[in-house]
């Protein structure tokens, strides 16, 4: 099997996550070639052919042009699988490439199960294995699911790609920084987070009281932030903050991958959820099956004694 | 201005899921279905745009699925979409994203929509493919994962959300397709008068065979519950007992409770 790995580049740098693609290809035991729209000083340290297009000309986010570059590399390399990260870059570009090639696409692969690709179904409450029916396939892999062992040490063999036509129907204006952090959750020893299961804004105070009793900070899942119950600077997850406290308490949080990615390095995790099957149970050291509104005030009262 | 919004019906994710009879998907028995969360933002954005444009845009809301999706299409019309299209398919869950995208593109191809709104992903399958594939088939500009949307002088300014919460600002000329991310706006609840009004709006039912000419590109081998890691302790029962046990565990295993 031959893979073409689509590396990522942002704000002038190769993204480290690109190495996860290499780990995936190694796990498949596949040959690898790579594509990068970037610059020569920032290529991955991996042995193999690397198709490089100049970011100065093709931009960091011009998906129509990036698609053409990937298709050009596909033509030269004739891979069996074109592999992206399931990231804001990958999930945007992969379906464009898949549709252009009329290749079957599998999104957010979490593991390889007897040669088949395993993906989640219904917030990972179920799993599926899927098999593309086409000669070429497009794959995206879940961030963090395939990890590289050790420091990368290799040297890519660069071949440049330059297309005559570089007009994109989409104009990339620039980046806007994330909302500024009023609290640095990354330094907290204890983070107690409120999820949608707290029910309403008024109930957030009950979760905040537990955070205080434990000497920690209040965190939140995304829906709680989107609804305006808690400010964005307290959001935990891929699009919020990454935390690693001594104790993380998830109150009424289901455990979606984007949330878990932000707290899985915590030393000890307690989850309070009325659903015994909630995926948060997979990363919790203790899962308390209870209504947060009954359990949390009782816990706070006991700690204050 | 003509707008299309594509919405999918999905089960409530807090449900308990079982594998279906042929072992390829979840069993629908006893599940409550609702509008895919991401698609609520798509409907709301289309309706807000219509309000900003002085009501001139015409919004079509489309869903592919079995009979039950009719209720959801009516909800979208009660939120402010003008007309509904139900592409009838009892077996839509067996179609892969490419087939769903081809059918939607087949419907949209000759209708000259200026703007098409999608959710960024469906909550059950979570493939995040259909929107960008439709854009590719129709050959129109597309931005995915949008958390900010503005329209002026024929140009859409969209903010795409990236990892860590930074945003990429992009401009697209019409016709364009947008996939909506959580938090883009605050989806409204339909009011009773609007629910009544929606009952009079046109809801066209069309068979999937009219639009779907493509075979599947990806097949499901099997669906199954995840292997339980089971390393964690599960506490169940009386609240006060559990509080006592948890405090004991925290004292023993962490240094934060003394
Ligand atoms: C690109 C992308 C980026 C994202 N980034 C983030 C991110 O940074 N952070 C983030 O959190 N999410 C993020 N999300 C959203 C994520 O996918 C989930 O939608 C979100 O984490 C769900 O939040 P939740 O667990 O609070 O809500 P839900 O999934 O609705 O879960 C609520 C939980 O509460 C339980 N519950 C309900 N009532 C009670 C009660 N009375 N007592 C006890 N338990 C109760 C339910 O059983 C359920 O498990 C992102 C999504 C995408 C697509
Ligand atoms: N059966 C369907 N009918 C209408 N729109 C759909 C359907 N399936 C998916 N979509 C749209 O495509 C988006 C992405 O779906 P998916 O690729 O399945 O994750 C959804 O948010 C919907 O906007």
Coordinates of N, CA and C in Angstrom, one line a residue, chain A residues 148-235:
Chain A
X148 N 3.3 9.2 17.4 CA 4.7 9.0 17.0 C 5.6 8.6 18.2
X149 N 6.4 7.6 18.0 CA 7.3 7.2 19.0 C 8.6 7.9 18.7
X150 N 9.1 8.6 19.7 CA 10.5 9.2 19.6 C 10.6 10.4 18.7
X151 N 11.7 11.0 18.6 CA 11.9 12.2 17.8 C 12.1 11.8 16.3
X152 N 11.4 12.6 15.5 CA 11.5 12.3 14.1 C 12.9 12.6 13.6
X153 N 13.5 11.6 12.8 CA 14.8 11.8 12.2 C 14.8 11.3 10.8
X154 N 14.7 12.1 9.9 CA 14.8 11.7 8.5 C 15.0 12.9 7.6
X155 N 15.1 12.6 6.3 CA 15.3 13.7 5.4 C 14.4 13.4 4.2
X156 N 13.6 14.4 4.0 CA 12.6 14.3 2.9 C 13.3 14.6 1.6
X157 N 12.9 14.0 0.5 CA 13.5 14.2 -0.8 C 12.5 15.1 -1.5
X158 N 12.9 16.4 -1.7 CA 11.9 17.4 -2.1 C 11.7 17.5 -3.6
X159 N 10.5 17.5 -4.1 CA 10.1 17.8 -5.5 C 9.1 18.9 -5.5
X160 N 9.5 20.0 -6.2 CA 8.6 21.1 -6.1 C 7.4 21.0 -7.1
X161 N 6.3 21.5 -6.6 CA 5.1 21.6 -7.5 C 4.7 23.0 -7.7
X162 N 4.5 23.4 -9.0 CA 4.2 24.8 -9.3 C 3.1 24.7 -10.4
X163 N 2.0 25.3 -10.1 CA 0.9 25.2 -11.1 C 0.9 26.6 -11.9
X164 N 0.6 26.5 -13.2 CA 0.5 27.8 -13.9 C -0.6 28.7 -13.4
X165 N -1.7 28.1 -13.0 CA -2.8 28.9 -12.6 C -3.0 28.9 -11.1
X166 N -3.0 30.1 -10.5 CA -3.0 30.2 -9.1 C -4.1 31.2 -8.6
X167 N -5.3 31.1 -9.2 CA -6.4 32.0 -8.8 C -7.4 31.2 -8.0
X168 N -7.7 31.7 -6.8 CA -8.6 31.0 -6.0 C -9.9 31.9 -5.9
X169 N -11.1 31.2 -5.9 CA -12.4 31.9 -5.7 C -12.5 32.4 -4.3
X170 N -11.6 32.1 -3.5 CA -11.8 32.4 -2.1 C -10.6 33.3 -1.6
X171 N -10.9 34.4 -1.0 CA -9.8 35.3 -0.6 C -9.5 35.1 0.9
X172 N -8.2 34.8 1.2 CA -7.8 34.6 2.6 C -7.4 35.9 3.1
X173 N -8.1 36.5 4.1 CA -7.8 37.8 4.6 C -6.7 37.8 5.7
X174 N -6.8 36.8 6.6 CA -5.8 36.7 7.6 C -6.4 36.0 8.9
X175 N -5.6 36.0 9.9 CA -6.0 35.3 11.1 C -6.5 36.3 12.2
X176 N -7.4 35.8 13.0 CA -7.9 36.6 14.1 C -7.5 35.7 15.4
X177 N -6.8 36.4 16.3 CA -6.4 35.5 17.5 C -7.6 35.0 18.3
X178 N -7.4 34.0 19.1 CA -8.4 33.5 20.0 C -8.8 34.6 21.0
X179 N -10.0 34.6 21.5 CA -10.3 35.5 22.5 C -9.4 35.5 23.6
X180 N -9.1 36.6 24.2 CA -8.0 36.6 25.2 C -8.4 35.9 26.5
X181 N -7.3 35.3 27.1 CA -7.5 34.5 28.3 C -7.6 35.4 29.5
X182 N -8.7 35.4 30.2 CA -8.7 36.1 31.5 C -8.2 35.2 32.6
X183 N -8.5 33.9 32.4 CA -8.0 32.9 33.3 C -7.1 31.9 32.6
X184 N -6.0 31.5 33.2 CA -5.2 30.5 32.6 C -5.5 29.2 33.3
X185 N -6.4 28.5 32.7 CA -6.8 27.2 33.3 C -5.6 26.2 33.4
X186 N -4.7 26.4 32.5 CA -3.6 25.5 32.4 C -2.7 25.4 33.6
X187 N -2.8 26.5 34.4 CA -2.0 26.5 35.7 C -2.8 26.0 36.9
X188 N -4.1 25.8 36.7 CA -4.9 25.4 37.9 C -4.6 24.0 38.3
X189 N -4.6 23.8 39.7 CA -4.4 22.4 40.2 C -5.7 21.6 40.1
X190 N -6.8 22.3 40.2 CA -8.1 21.6 40.1 C -9.0 22.4 39.1
X191 N -9.6 21.7 38.2 CA -10.6 22.3 37.3 C -11.9 21.6 37.4
X192 N -13.0 22.3 37.7 CA -14.3 21.7 37.8 C -15.1 22.3 36.7
X193 N -15.6 21.5 35.7 CA -16.2 22.0 34.5 C -17.7 21.7 34.5
X194 N -18.4 22.7 34.0 CA -19.9 22.6 33.8 C -20.2 22.2 32.4
X195 N -21.0 21.2 32.2 CA -21.5 20.9 30.8 C -22.9 21.2 30.6
X196 N -23.4 20.8 29.5 CA -24.8 21.1 29.2 C -25.8 20.5 30.2
X197 N -25.3 19.4 30.8 CA -26.1 18.7 31.8 C -26.5 19.5 33.0
X198 N -25.8 20.7 33.2 CA -26.2 21.5 34.4 C -27.6 22.2 34.1
X199 N -28.0 22.1 32.9 CA -29.4 22.5 32.6 C -29.7 24.0 32.3
X200 N -29.2 24.9 33.2 CA -29.4 26.3 32.9 C -28.4 27.2 33.6
X201 N -28.3 28.4 33.1 CA -27.3 29.3 33.5 C -27.2 29.5 35.1
X202 N -28.3 29.6 35.7 CA -28.4 29.8 37.2 C -27.6 28.7 37.9
X203 N -27.7 27.5 37.3 CA -27.0 26.3 38.0 C -25.5 26.3 37.9
X204 N -24.9 27.2 37.1 CA -23.5 27.2 37.0 C -22.9 27.6 38.3
X205 N -23.6 28.4 39.1 CA -23.1 28.8 40.4 C -22.8 27.6 41.3
X206 N -23.6 26.6 41.2 CA -23.4 25.4 42.0 C -22.1 24.7 41.7
X207 N -21.8 24.7 40.4 CA -20.5 24.1 39.9 C -19.4 24.9 40.4
X208 N -19.6 26.3 40.3 CA -18.5 27.2 40.7 C -18.2 27.1 42.2
X209 N -19.3 26.8 43.0 CA -19.1 26.6 44.4 C -18.2 25.4 44.7
X210 N -18.4 24.3 43.9 CA -17.6 23.1 44.1 C -16.2 23.4 43.8
X211 N -16.0 24.2 42.7 CA -14.6 24.6 42.2 C -13.9 25.3 43.4
X212 N -14.7 26.2 44.0 CA -14.1 27.0 45.1 C -13.8 26.1 46.3
X213 N -14.7 25.2 46.6 CA -14.5 24.3 47.8 C -13.2 23.5 47.6
X214 N -12.9 23.2 46.3 CA -11.7 22.3 46.0 C -10.5 23.2 45.8
X215 N -10.7 24.5 45.9 CA -9.5 25.4 45.7 C -9.1 25.5 44.2
X216 N -10.1 25.3 43.3 CA -9.8 25.3 41.9 C -10.5 26.3 41.1
X217 N -10.5 26.1 39.7 CA -11.1 27.1 38.8 C -12.3 26.4 38.2
X218 N -13.2 27.2 37.7 CA -14.4 26.8 37.0 C -14.0 26.6 35.5
X219 N -14.3 25.5 34.9 CA -14.1 25.3 33.4 C -15.5 25.1 32.8
X220 N -15.6 24.8 31.5 CA -16.9 24.6 30.9 C -16.7 23.9 29.6
X221 N -17.7 23.2 29.1 CA -17.7 22.6 27.8 C -18.3 23.7 26.9
X222 N -18.2 23.4 25.6 CA -18.5 24.4 24.6 C -19.9 24.8 24.6
X223 N -20.9 23.9 24.7 CA -22.3 24.4 24.6 C -22.6 25.5 25.7
X224 N -22.0 25.3 26.8 CA -22.2 26.2 28.0 C -21.6 27.5 27.7
X225 N -20.5 27.5 26.9 CA -19.9 28.8 26.5 C -20.7 29.4 25.4
X226 N -21.1 28.6 24.4 CA -21.8 29.1 23.3 C -23.1 29.8 23.7
X227 N -23.7 29.2 24.8 CA -25.0 29.7 25.3 C -24.8 31.0 26.1
X228 N -23.5 31.3 26.4 CA -23.3 32.5 27.2 C -23.4 32.3 28.7
X229 N -23.4 31.1 29.1 CA -23.5 30.8 30.6 C -22.1 31.1 31.3
X230 N -21.1 30.8 30.5 CA -19.7 30.9 31.1 C -18.9 31.6 30.0
X231 N -17.9 32.4 30.4 CA -17.1 33.1 29.3 C -16.1 32.1 28.6
X232 N -15.8 32.5 27.4 CA -15.0 31.6 26.5 C -13.7 31.2 27.1
X233 N -13.1 32.1 27.9 CA -11.7 31.8 28.4 C -11.7 30.6 29.3
X234 N -12.9 30.1 29.7 CA -13.0 29.0 30.6 C -13.3 27.7 29.8
X235 N -13.4 27.8 28.5 CA -13.7 26.6 27.7 C -12.6 25.6 27.6

